[in-house]
PDB file of C-alpha atoms in Angstrom:
ATOM      1  CA  MET M   1     121.896  84.426 151.617  1.00  0.00           C
ATOM      2  CA  THR M   2     120.008  83.104 148.155  1.00  0.00           C
ATOM      3  CA  THR M   3     116.812  84.555 149.217  1.00  0.00           C
ATOM      4  CA  ASP M   4     117.836  87.712 150.073  1.00  0.00           C
ATOM      5  CA  LEU M   5     118.942  87.605 145.819  1.00  0.00           C
ATOM      6  CA  THR M   6     116.137  87.306 144.870  1.00  0.00           C
ATOM      7  CA  ALA M   7     114.207  89.571 146.776  1.00  0.00           C
ATOM      8  CA  GLY M   8     116.232  92.355 145.688  1.00  0.00           C
ATOM      9  CA  SER M   9     115.932  91.641 142.385  1.00  0.00           C
ATOM     10  CA  LEU M  10     112.053  91.238 142.491  1.00  0.00           C
ATOM     11  CA  GLN M  11     111.220  94.302 144.277  1.00  0.00           C
ATOM     12  CA  GLY M  12     114.824  96.454 142.365  1.00  0.00           C
ATOM     13  CA  ASP M  13     114.993  98.819 145.107  1.00  0.00           C
ATOM     14  CA  ALA M  14     118.718  97.836 145.819  1.00  0.00           C
ATOM     15  CA  THR M  15     121.528  98.805 143.940  1.00  0.00           C
ATOM     16  CA  VAL M  16     123.710  97.324 145.744  1.00  0.00           C
ATOM     17  CA  ALA M  17     124.834  93.735 146.989  1.00  0.00           C
ATOM     18  CA  SER M  18     124.755  92.861 150.884  1.00  0.00           C
ATOM     19  CA  PRO M  19     127.321  91.349 152.424  1.00  0.00           C
ATOM     20  CA  GLU M  20     125.655  89.075 152.935  1.00  0.00           C
ATOM     21  CA  SER M  21     125.470  88.737 149.447  1.00  0.00           C
ATOM     22  CA  ARG M  22     128.960  88.470 148.712  1.00  0.00           C
ATOM     23  CA  ALA M  23     129.946  86.133 150.923  1.00  0.00           C
ATOM     24  CA  THR M  24     127.336  84.046 149.691  1.00  0.00           C
ATOM     25  CA  ALA M  25     128.387  84.159 146.072  1.00  0.00           C
ATOM     26  CA  GLY M  26     132.111  84.352 146.761  1.00  0.00           C
ATOM     27  CA  GLY M  27     131.345  80.945 148.410  1.00  0.00           C
ATOM     28  CA  VAL M  28     129.486  79.594 145.721  1.00  0.00           C
ATOM     29  CA  ALA M  29     132.743  80.653 142.732  1.00  0.00           C
ATOM     30  CA  LEU M  30     134.887  78.601 145.753  1.00  0.00           C
ATOM     31  CA  MET M  31     132.554  74.967 146.204  1.00  0.00           C
ATOM     32  CA  LEU M  32     132.611  75.398 142.227  1.00  0.00           C
ATOM     33  CA  THR M  33     136.704  75.762 141.634  1.00  0.00           C
ATOM     34  CA  GLY M  34     136.728  72.886 144.240  1.00  0.00           C
ATOM     35  CA  GLY M  35     134.612  70.328 142.744  1.00  0.00           C
ATOM     36  CA  LEU M  36     136.792  71.171 139.165  1.00  0.00           C
ATOM     37  CA  SER M  37     139.739  70.569 140.736  1.00  0.00           C
ATOM     38  CA  ASN M  38     138.559  67.664 142.575  1.00  0.00           C
ATOM     39  CA  GLN M  39     137.923  66.172 139.933  1.00  0.00           C
ATOM     40  CA  VAL M  40     141.051  67.489 137.684  1.00  0.00           C
ATOM     41  CA  GLY M  41     143.240  65.404 140.900  1.00  0.00           C
ATOM     42  CA  ALA M  42     141.173  62.572 140.928  1.00  0.00           C
ATOM     43  CA  GLY M  43     142.062  61.758 136.588  1.00  0.00           C
ATOM     44  CA  LEU M  44     145.586  62.311 137.491  1.00  0.00           C
ATOM     45  CA  GLY M  45     145.507  59.713 140.043  1.00  0.00           C
ATOM     46  CA  ALA M  46     143.196  57.396 138.001  1.00  0.00           C
ATOM     47  CA  HIS M  47     146.323  57.149 135.789  1.00  0.00           C
ATOM     48  CA  ALA M  48     148.635  55.770 139.150  1.00  0.00           C
ATOM     49  CA  PHE M  49     146.221  53.354 139.084  1.00  0.00           C
ATOM     50  CA  ALA M  50     147.408  50.316 137.444  1.00  0.00           C
ATOM     51  CA  ALA M  51     150.583  50.764 139.315  1.00  0.00           C
ATOM     52  CA  ILE M  52     150.834  50.623 142.701  1.00  0.00           C
ATOM     53  CA  GLY M  53     147.014  50.764 143.047  1.00  0.00           C
ATOM     54  CA  PRO M  54     144.308  52.931 144.526  1.00  0.00           C
ATOM     55  CA  ALA M  55     144.425  52.680 148.200  1.00  0.00           C
ATOM     56  CA  ALA M  56     148.640  53.191 146.808  1.00  0.00           C
ATOM     57  CA  VAL M  57     147.493  56.971 145.288  1.00  0.00           C
ATOM     58  CA  VAL M  58     144.875  57.658 148.415  1.00  0.00           C
ATOM     59  CA  ALA M  59     148.043  57.449 150.018  1.00  0.00           C
ATOM     60  CA  VAL M  60     150.478  59.003 149.207  1.00  0.00           C
ATOM     61  CA  ARG M  61     147.690  61.963 148.073  1.00  0.00           C
ATOM     62  CA  GLN M  62     146.849  61.673 151.527  1.00  0.00           C
ATOM     63  CA  VAL M  63     150.606  62.842 152.403  1.00  0.00           C
ATOM     64  CA  VAL M  64     150.653  66.141 149.674  1.00  0.00           C
ATOM     65  CA  ALA M  65     147.188  67.433 150.804  1.00  0.00           C
ATOM     66  CA  ALA M  66     147.911  67.508 155.187  1.00  0.00           C
ATOM     67  CA  THR M  67     152.386  68.412 153.744  1.00  0.00           C
ATOM     68  CA  VAL M  68     150.425  71.614 151.887  1.00  0.00           C
ATOM     69  CA  LEU M  69     147.660  72.003 155.094  1.00  0.00           C
ATOM     70  CA  LEU M  70     150.581  71.988 157.627  1.00  0.00           C
ATOM     71  CA  ALA M  71     152.606  73.941 156.366  1.00  0.00           C
ATOM     72  CA  ILE M  72     149.643  76.986 155.438  1.00  0.00           C
ATOM     73  CA  ALA M  73     147.088  76.273 159.149  1.00  0.00           C
ATOM     74  CA  ARG M  74     150.267  75.022 161.497  1.00  0.00           C
ATOM     75  CA  PRO M  75     147.383  74.385 164.468  1.00  0.00           C
ATOM     76  CA  GLN M  76     148.164  75.343 167.949  1.00  0.00           C
ATOM     77  CA  VAL M  77     147.180  71.465 168.877  1.00  0.00           C
ATOM     78  CA  ARG M  78     148.550  71.478 172.028  1.00  0.00           C
ATOM     79  CA  ALA M  79     144.962  74.472 172.673  1.00  0.00           C
ATOM     80  CA  LEU M  80     142.883  72.124 171.584  1.00  0.00           C
ATOM     81  CA  ARG M  81     139.842  70.349 173.663  1.00  0.00           C
ATOM     82  CA  TRP M  82     138.388  67.733 173.079  1.00  0.00           C
ATOM     83  CA  THR M  83     134.908  68.964 171.199  1.00  0.00           C
ATOM     84  CA  GLN M  84     137.738  69.798 169.124  1.00  0.00           C
ATOM     85  CA  TRP M  85     139.548  66.801 168.834  1.00  0.00           C
ATOM     86  CA  TRP M  86     136.122  64.668 168.490  1.00  0.00           C
ATOM     87  CA  PRO M  87     134.876  65.975 165.383  1.00  0.00           C
ATOM     88  CA  VAL M  88     138.888  66.647 163.303  1.00  0.00           C
ATOM     89  CA  LEU M  89     138.751  62.591 164.066  1.00  0.00           C
ATOM     90  CA  LEU M  90     135.873  61.651 163.071  1.00  0.00           C
ATOM     91  CA  LEU M  91     136.604  63.349 159.652  1.00  0.00           C
ATOM     92  CA  ALA M  92     139.946  62.012 159.213  1.00  0.00           C
ATOM     93  CA  VAL M  93     137.925  58.797 159.955  1.00  0.00           C
ATOM     94  CA  THR M  94     135.665  59.953 157.183  1.00  0.00           C
ATOM     95  CA  VAL M  95     138.272  60.857 154.677  1.00  0.00           C
ATOM     96  CA  SER M  96     139.762  58.364 153.955  1.00  0.00           C
ATOM     97  CA  THR M  97     136.266  55.699 153.561  1.00  0.00           C
ATOM     98  CA  MET M  98     135.168  58.006 151.276  1.00  0.00           C
ATOM     99  CA  ASN M  99     138.407  58.271 149.060  1.00  0.00           C
ATOM    100  CA  LEU M 100     139.333  54.733 149.315  1.00  0.00           C
ATOM    101  CA  THR M 101     135.634  54.050 148.107  1.00  0.00           C
ATOM    102  CA  LEU M 102     135.554  56.555 145.206  1.00  0.00           C
ATOM    103  CA  TYR M 103     139.146  55.990 143.569  1.00  0.00           C
ATOM    104  CA  LEU M 104     138.364  51.852 144.442  1.00  0.00           C
ATOM    105  CA  ALA M 105     134.809  52.575 142.360  1.00  0.00           C
ATOM    106  CA  ILE M 106     136.667  55.036 140.064  1.00  0.00           C
ATOM    107  CA  ASP M 107     139.050  52.241 139.133  1.00  0.00           C
ATOM    108  CA  ARG M 108     136.099  49.938 138.058  1.00  0.00           C
ATOM    109  CA  ILE M 109     133.662  52.003 136.543  1.00  0.00           C
ATOM    110  CA  GLY M 110     135.216  55.138 135.714  1.00  0.00           C
ATOM    111  CA  LEU M 111     135.626  58.821 137.174  1.00  0.00           C
ATOM    112  CA  GLY M 112     132.063  60.099 135.158  1.00  0.00           C
ATOM    113  CA  LEU M 113     129.746  57.265 136.566  1.00  0.00           C
ATOM    114  CA  ALA M 114     131.424  56.949 139.696  1.00  0.00           C
ATOM    115  CA  VAL M 115     131.410  60.351 140.522  1.00  0.00           C
ATOM    116  CA  SER M 116     128.178  60.884 139.639  1.00  0.00           C
ATOM    117  CA  LEU M 117     126.580  58.032 142.608  1.00  0.00           C
ATOM    118  CA  GLU M 118     128.528  59.753 144.589  1.00  0.00           C
ATOM    119  CA  PHE M 119     126.737  62.906 143.456  1.00  0.00           C
ATOM    120  CA  LEU M 120     124.102  61.325 145.596  1.00  0.00           C
ATOM    121  CA  GLY M 121     125.647  62.027 149.410  1.00  0.00           C
ATOM    122  CA  PRO M 122     125.751  65.965 149.166  1.00  0.00           C
ATOM    123  CA  LEU M 123     121.957  66.362 147.500  1.00  0.00           C
ATOM    124  CA  MET M 124     120.715  64.072 150.381  1.00  0.00           C
ATOM    125  CA  VAL M 125     122.136  66.388 152.667  1.00  0.00           C
ATOM    126  CA  ALA M 126     120.907  69.905 150.143  1.00  0.00           C
ATOM    127  CA  MET M 127     117.167  67.051 150.707  1.00  0.00           C
ATOM    128  CA  TRP M 128     117.193  66.726 154.660  1.00  0.00           C
ATOM    129  CA  ALA M 129     118.198  70.679 154.666  1.00  0.00           C
ATOM    130  CA  SER M 130     115.112  71.420 153.434  1.00  0.00           C
ATOM    131  CA  ARG M 131     112.141  68.595 155.110  1.00  0.00           C
ATOM    132  CA  ARG M 132     110.303  69.863 152.302  1.00  0.00           C
ATOM    133  CA  PRO M 133     107.996  67.030 151.190  1.00  0.00           C
ATOM    134  CA  VAL M 134     107.476  68.702 147.493  1.00  0.00           C
ATOM    135  CA  ASP M 135     111.444  67.303 147.800  1.00  0.00           C
ATOM    136  CA  LEU M 136     110.649  64.148 147.160  1.00  0.00           C
ATOM    137  CA  VAL M 137     110.162  64.827 143.879  1.00  0.00           C
ATOM    138  CA  PHE M 138     113.850  65.686 143.390  1.00  0.00           C
ATOM    139  CA  VAL M 139     114.576  63.028 145.468  1.00  0.00           C
ATOM    140  CA  VAL M 140     113.040  61.074 142.461  1.00  0.00           C
ATOM    141  CA  LEU M 141     114.317  63.216 139.998  1.00  0.00           C
ATOM    142  CA  ALA M 142     117.655  61.995 140.787  1.00  0.00           C
ATOM    143  CA  GLY M 143     117.086  58.738 141.192  1.00  0.00           C
ATOM    144  CA  ALA M 144     116.356  57.778 137.850  1.00  0.00           C
ATOM    145  CA  GLY M 145     119.170  60.165 136.225  1.00  0.00           C
ATOM    146  CA  VAL M 146     120.907  57.318 137.641  1.00  0.00           C
ATOM    147  CA  TYR M 147     119.345  54.486 137.113  1.00  0.00           C
ATOM    148  CA  ILE M 148     119.984  56.153 132.977  1.00  0.00           C
ATOM    149  CA  LEU M 149     123.447  56.466 134.588  1.00  0.00           C
ATOM    150  CA  VAL M 150     124.095  52.866 135.411  1.00  0.00           C
ATOM    151  CA  TRP M 151     121.760  51.380 133.422  1.00  0.00           C
ATOM    152  CA  PRO M 152     121.587  48.015 135.157  1.00  0.00           C
ATOM    153  CA  ASN M 153     122.375  45.613 132.710  1.00  0.00           C
ATOM    154  CA  PRO M 154     123.836  41.161 132.865  1.00  0.00           C
ATOM    155  CA  SER M 155     127.670  43.562 132.905  1.00  0.00           C
ATOM    156  CA  THR M 156     127.010  45.974 135.239  1.00  0.00           C
ATOM    157  CA  ASP M 157     129.225  46.312 137.903  1.00  0.00           C
ATOM    158  CA  TYR M 158     127.500  46.222 140.771  1.00  0.00           C
ATOM    159  CA  LEU M 159     131.057  46.278 142.868  1.00  0.00           C
ATOM    160  CA  GLY M 160     131.542  49.391 141.505  1.00  0.00           C
ATOM    161  CA  VAL M 161     128.183  50.708 142.039  1.00  0.00           C
ATOM    162  CA  GLY M 162     127.904  49.190 145.707  1.00  0.00           C
ATOM    163  CA  LEU M 163     131.498  51.221 146.380  1.00  0.00           C
ATOM    164  CA  GLY M 164     130.596  54.661 144.507  1.00  0.00           C
ATOM    165  CA  LEU M 165     126.966  54.657 147.311  1.00  0.00           C
ATOM    166  CA  ILE M 166     129.699  53.628 150.052  1.00  0.00           C
ATOM    167  CA  ALA M 167     131.334  57.584 148.803  1.00  0.00           C
ATOM    168  CA  ALA M 168     127.669  59.422 148.509  1.00  0.00           C
ATOM    169  CA  ALA M 169     127.982  57.848 152.554  1.00  0.00           C
ATOM    170  CA  GLY M 170     130.661  59.435 153.313  1.00  0.00           C
ATOM    171  CA  TRP M 171     130.736  62.357 151.299  1.00  0.00           C
ATOM    172  CA  ALA M 172     126.857  63.397 152.785  1.00  0.00           C
ATOM    173  CA  SER M 173     129.379  63.068 156.232  1.00  0.00           C
ATOM    174  CA  TYR M 174     132.031  64.962 155.472  1.00  0.00           C
ATOM    175  CA  ILE M 175     130.195  67.765 155.103  1.00  0.00           C
ATOM    176  CA  VAL M 176     128.819  67.626 157.475  1.00  0.00           C
ATOM    177  CA  LEU M 177     131.655  67.371 159.725  1.00  0.00           C
ATOM    178  CA  ASN M 178     133.488  69.486 158.142  1.00  0.00           C
ATOM    179  CA  ARG M 179     130.847  72.651 158.716  1.00  0.00           C
ATOM    180  CA  VAL M 180     131.050  71.199 162.392  1.00  0.00           C
ATOM    181  CA  VAL M 181     135.075  71.530 162.539  1.00  0.00           C
ATOM    182  CA  GLY M 182     134.731  75.466 160.592  1.00  0.00           C
ATOM    183  CA  THR M 183     132.586  76.216 163.687  1.00  0.00           C
ATOM    184  CA  ARG M 184     134.753  74.628 165.708  1.00  0.00           C
ATOM    185  CA  LEU M 185     138.798  75.362 164.435  1.00  0.00           C
ATOM    186  CA  PRO M 186     139.756  78.703 162.751  1.00  0.00           C
ATOM    187  CA  GLY M 187     141.346  78.751 159.362  1.00  0.00           C
ATOM    188  CA  LEU M 188     142.416  76.005 158.061  1.00  0.00           C
ATOM    189  CA  ASP M 189     144.189  73.862 161.120  1.00  0.00           C
ATOM    190  CA  GLY M 190     140.825  71.469 161.136  1.00  0.00           C
ATOM    191  CA  ALA M 191     141.287  71.093 157.388  1.00  0.00           C
ATOM    192  CA  ALA M 192     144.597  69.927 158.294  1.00  0.00           C
ATOM    193  CA  LEU M 193     144.335  67.337 161.338  1.00  0.00           C
ATOM    194  CA  ALA M 194     141.863  65.916 159.506  1.00  0.00           C
ATOM    195  CA  THR M 195     144.542  65.687 156.741  1.00  0.00           C
ATOM    196  CA  THR M 196     146.457  64.402 159.035  1.00  0.00           C
ATOM    197  CA  GLY M 197     145.054  61.577 161.006  1.00  0.00           C
ATOM    198  CA  ALA M 198     143.914  60.461 157.020  1.00  0.00           C
ATOM    199  CA  THR M 199     148.013  60.657 156.207  1.00  0.00           C
ATOM    200  CA  LEU M 200     148.617  58.354 159.771  1.00  0.00           C
ATOM    201  CA  ILE M 201     145.681  55.985 158.756  1.00  0.00           C
ATOM    202  CA  TYR M 202     147.653  55.237 155.329  1.00  0.00           C
ATOM    203  CA  LEU M 203     150.904  55.211 156.598  1.00  0.00           C
ATOM    204  CA  PRO M 204     150.998  51.122 156.021  1.00  0.00           C
ATOM    205  CA  VAL M 205     149.729  51.351 152.483  1.00  0.00           C
ATOM    206  CA  LEU M 206     152.393  54.327 151.649  1.00  0.00           C
ATOM    207  CA  VAL M 207     154.998  51.757 153.592  1.00  0.00           C
ATOM    208  CA  LEU M 208     154.124  48.998 150.602  1.00  0.00           C
ATOM    209  CA  ALA M 209     154.522  51.378 147.523  1.00  0.00           C
ATOM    210  CA  ILE M 210     157.431  52.607 148.651  1.00  0.00           C
ATOM    211  CA  SER M 211     158.744  49.227 149.443  1.00  0.00           C
ATOM    212  CA  SER M 212     157.180  47.852 145.641  1.00  0.00           C
ATOM    213  CA  GLY M 213     159.789  50.104 143.926  1.00  0.00           C
ATOM    214  CA  GLN M 214     157.285  51.262 141.676  1.00  0.00           C
ATOM    215  CA  LEU M 215     156.356  55.154 143.973  1.00  0.00           C
ATOM    216  CA  THR M 216     158.824  57.261 140.650  1.00  0.00           C
ATOM    217  CA  GLY M 217     158.493  58.791 137.528  1.00  0.00           C
ATOM    218  CA  SER M 218     155.370  59.561 135.946  1.00  0.00           C
ATOM    219  CA  VAL M 219     153.475  57.493 138.741  1.00  0.00           C
ATOM    220  CA  LEU M 220     154.850  59.696 141.107  1.00  0.00           C
ATOM    221  CA  TRP M 221     154.151  62.923 139.684  1.00  0.00           C
ATOM    222  CA  PHE M 222     150.162  61.907 138.626  1.00  0.00           C
ATOM    223  CA  THR M 223     150.165  61.419 143.091  1.00  0.00           C
ATOM    224  CA  ILE M 224     151.188  64.637 144.208  1.00  0.00           C
ATOM    225  CA  GLY M 225     149.811  66.453 140.877  1.00  0.00           C
ATOM    226  CA  ALA M 226     146.310  64.269 142.689  1.00  0.00           C
ATOM    227  CA  GLY M 227     146.986  65.114 145.740  1.00  0.00           C
ATOM    228  CA  VAL M 228     147.252  69.299 145.410  1.00  0.00           C
ATOM    229  CA  LEU M 229     144.542  69.645 143.043  1.00  0.00           C
ATOM    230  CA  ALA M 230     141.953  66.301 144.433  1.00  0.00           C
ATOM    231  CA  SER M 231     143.006  66.272 148.475  1.00  0.00           C
ATOM    232  CA  ALA M 232     144.224  70.251 149.208  1.00  0.00           C
ATOM    233  CA  VAL M 233     142.811  72.784 146.489  1.00  0.00           C
ATOM    234  CA  PRO M 234     138.657  70.838 147.673  1.00  0.00           C
ATOM    235  CA  TYR M 235     139.500  70.461 150.974  1.00  0.00           C
ATOM    236  CA  ALA M 236     140.332  73.994 151.933  1.00  0.00           C
ATOM    237  CA  VAL M 237     138.502  75.482 149.876  1.00  0.00           C
ATOM    238  CA  ASP M 238     135.027  73.451 150.893  1.00  0.00           C
ATOM    239  CA  LEU M 239     135.997  75.052 154.924  1.00  0.00           C
ATOM    240  CA  LEU M 240     136.208  77.998 153.596  1.00  0.00           C
ATOM    241  CA  ALA M 241     133.164  77.749 151.412  1.00  0.00           C
ATOM    242  CA  LEU M 242     131.027  76.784 154.078  1.00  0.00           C
ATOM    243  CA  ARG M 243     131.466  79.351 156.695  1.00  0.00           C
ATOM    244  CA  ARG M 244     129.992  81.641 153.890  1.00  0.00           C
ATOM    245  CA  VAL M 245     127.395  79.453 152.844  1.00  0.00           C
ATOM    246  CA  PRO M 246     124.248  77.009 154.965  1.00  0.00           C
ATOM    247  CA  THR M 247     124.691  73.130 154.253  1.00  0.00           C
ATOM    248  CA  GLY M 248     122.629  72.541 151.863  1.00  0.00           C
ATOM    249  CA  GLN M 249     122.717  75.944 149.478  1.00  0.00           C
ATOM    250  CA  PHE M 250     126.907  73.401 149.841  1.00  0.00           C
ATOM    251  CA  ALA M 251     125.426  70.045 149.240  1.00  0.00           C
ATOM    252  CA  ILE M 252     123.443  71.849 145.912  1.00  0.00           C
ATOM    253  CA  PHE M 253     126.438  73.379 143.871  1.00  0.00           C
ATOM    254  CA  THR M 254     128.660  70.507 144.788  1.00  0.00           C
ATOM    255  CA  SER M 255     126.465  68.124 143.039  1.00  0.00           C
ATOM    256  CA  PHE M 256     127.892  69.580 140.446  1.00  0.00           C
ATOM    257  CA  ASN M 257     130.314  67.142 140.319  1.00  0.00           C
ATOM    258  CA  PRO M 258     129.146  64.944 137.571  1.00  0.00           C
ATOM    259  CA  VAL M 259     129.089  67.389 135.133  1.00  0.00           C
ATOM    260  CA  TRP M 260     132.642  69.134 135.969  1.00  0.00           C
ATOM    261  CA  ALA M 261     133.382  64.615 136.695  1.00  0.00           C
ATOM    262  CA  ALA M 262     132.386  63.847 133.585  1.00  0.00           C
ATOM    263  CA  LEU M 263     134.885  66.487 131.175  1.00  0.00           C
ATOM    264  CA  ALA M 264     137.776  65.490 133.035  1.00  0.00           C
ATOM    265  CA  GLY M 265     137.310  61.619 132.226  1.00  0.00           C
ATOM    266  CA  MET M 266     137.034  63.018 128.826  1.00  0.00           C
ATOM    267  CA  VAL M 267     140.237  65.477 128.936  1.00  0.00           C
ATOM    268  CA  VAL M 268     141.774  63.404 131.441  1.00  0.00           C
ATOM    269  CA  LEU M 269     141.488  59.838 131.403  1.00  0.00           C
ATOM    270  CA  GLN M 270     140.188  60.295 127.554  1.00  0.00           C
ATOM    271  CA  GLN M 271     136.801  57.695 129.101  1.00  0.00           C
ATOM    272  CA  PHE M 272     134.110  59.091 126.236  1.00  0.00           C
ATOM    273  CA  LEU M 273     130.235  59.150 127.507  1.00  0.00           C
ATOM    274  CA  GLY M 274     127.547  57.060 125.344  1.00  0.00           C
ATOM    275  CA  PHE M 275     124.337  59.284 125.514  1.00  0.00           C
ATOM    276  CA  HIS M 276     122.454  57.297 128.179  1.00  0.00           C
ATOM    277  CA  GLU M 277     125.494  58.159 130.529  1.00  0.00           C
ATOM    278  CA  TRP M 278     124.835  61.990 129.014  1.00  0.00           C
ATOM    279  CA  LEU M 279     121.400  62.105 129.465  1.00  0.00           C
ATOM    280  CA  GLY M 280     121.236  60.669 132.786  1.00  0.00           C
ATOM    281  CA  ILE M 281     123.853  63.616 133.798  1.00  0.00           C
ATOM    282  CA  ALA M 282     121.630  66.486 132.248  1.00  0.00           C
ATOM    283  CA  LEU M 283     118.427  64.644 134.707  1.00  0.00           C
ATOM    284  CA  ILE M 284     121.166  65.107 137.621  1.00  0.00           C
ATOM    285  CA  SER M 285     122.148  68.506 136.454  1.00  0.00           C
ATOM    286  CA  GLY M 286     118.383  69.645 135.488  1.00  0.00           C
ATOM    287  CA  THR M 287     117.350  68.422 139.549  1.00  0.00           C
ATOM    288  CA  ASN M 288     120.017  70.370 140.633  1.00  0.00           C
ATOM    289  CA  ILE M 289     119.088  73.457 138.525  1.00  0.00           C
ATOM    290  CA  ALA M 290     115.206  73.211 139.844  1.00  0.00           C
ATOM    291  CA  ILE M 291     116.198  72.874 143.684  1.00  0.00           C
ATOM    292  CA  ILE M 292     118.546  75.305 143.697  1.00  0.00           C
ATOM    293  CA  LYS M 293     115.717  77.819 141.067  1.00  0.00           C
ATOM    294  CA  MET M 294     113.329  76.764 144.341  1.00  0.00           C
ATOM    295  CA  SER M 295     115.390  77.313 147.601  1.00  0.00           C
ATOM    296  CA  GLY M 296     116.060  80.514 145.671  1.00  0.00           C
ATOM    297  CA  ARG M 297     112.107  81.318 146.196  1.00  0.00           C
ATOM    298  CA  ARG M 298     111.762  80.998 149.800  1.00  0.00           C
ATOM    299  CA  GLY M 299     111.204  83.017 151.995  1.00  0.00           C
TER     300      GLY M 299
END
């Protein structure tokens, strides 16, 4: 893991990366790719909020993701045992809640701020995995970054902030459950089945969106893009990455999503952040870098 890479570089006696180190590096690349894809997809989905609402965008997104993942994975449903089913079902509920609350938050407070709040989920998982007293300092720094980012004032949308925090709890649960699913089901079976379960949860919303007659043209394409980039790609990438890196490292690297979200918000949604928002993101990212360096010195 990171410890091996650091130790090897300090000792100077490892000229070739070990298979474990290469696997970890591959997992990190997968996580960063999935994070960027997720935020671009969320930005595309936001373009359809005015026409059909965040819940309908999530519904279409789940359909697209389930279709893609089922076609790739082709899970053997009849062969599954209850020990494999229960984490899949919990993951389906978690994904449904996480996506809806995040998209509702994006609709109210913007992509960069909503994802920055959601980031608290993976960071808390990283802290729990570490369980070192010194990590409390990082918690304080991250909290300060979020406070600066939100900058509470009379015009603050506290409902939007609250939705972002609920999404954070969902993301923390998603990380833990996805790791369990990844160890109990082969390939992408778990991701495909969990996404299908989330689709069934949103089926009534999807029916209403179709019957409204507004799910056409550019709105349809935006939601399809959200489904592919913000669901199918990240779910598959996360599942594969969690087989290569520990849960704590996964949470640390995925916490760079505020940066991806801010950039995607600028490019896709023309949402330009103020100085205090960039300062908050810089503090959050700096905290992440510090955690990564501390993790690299373990052993």
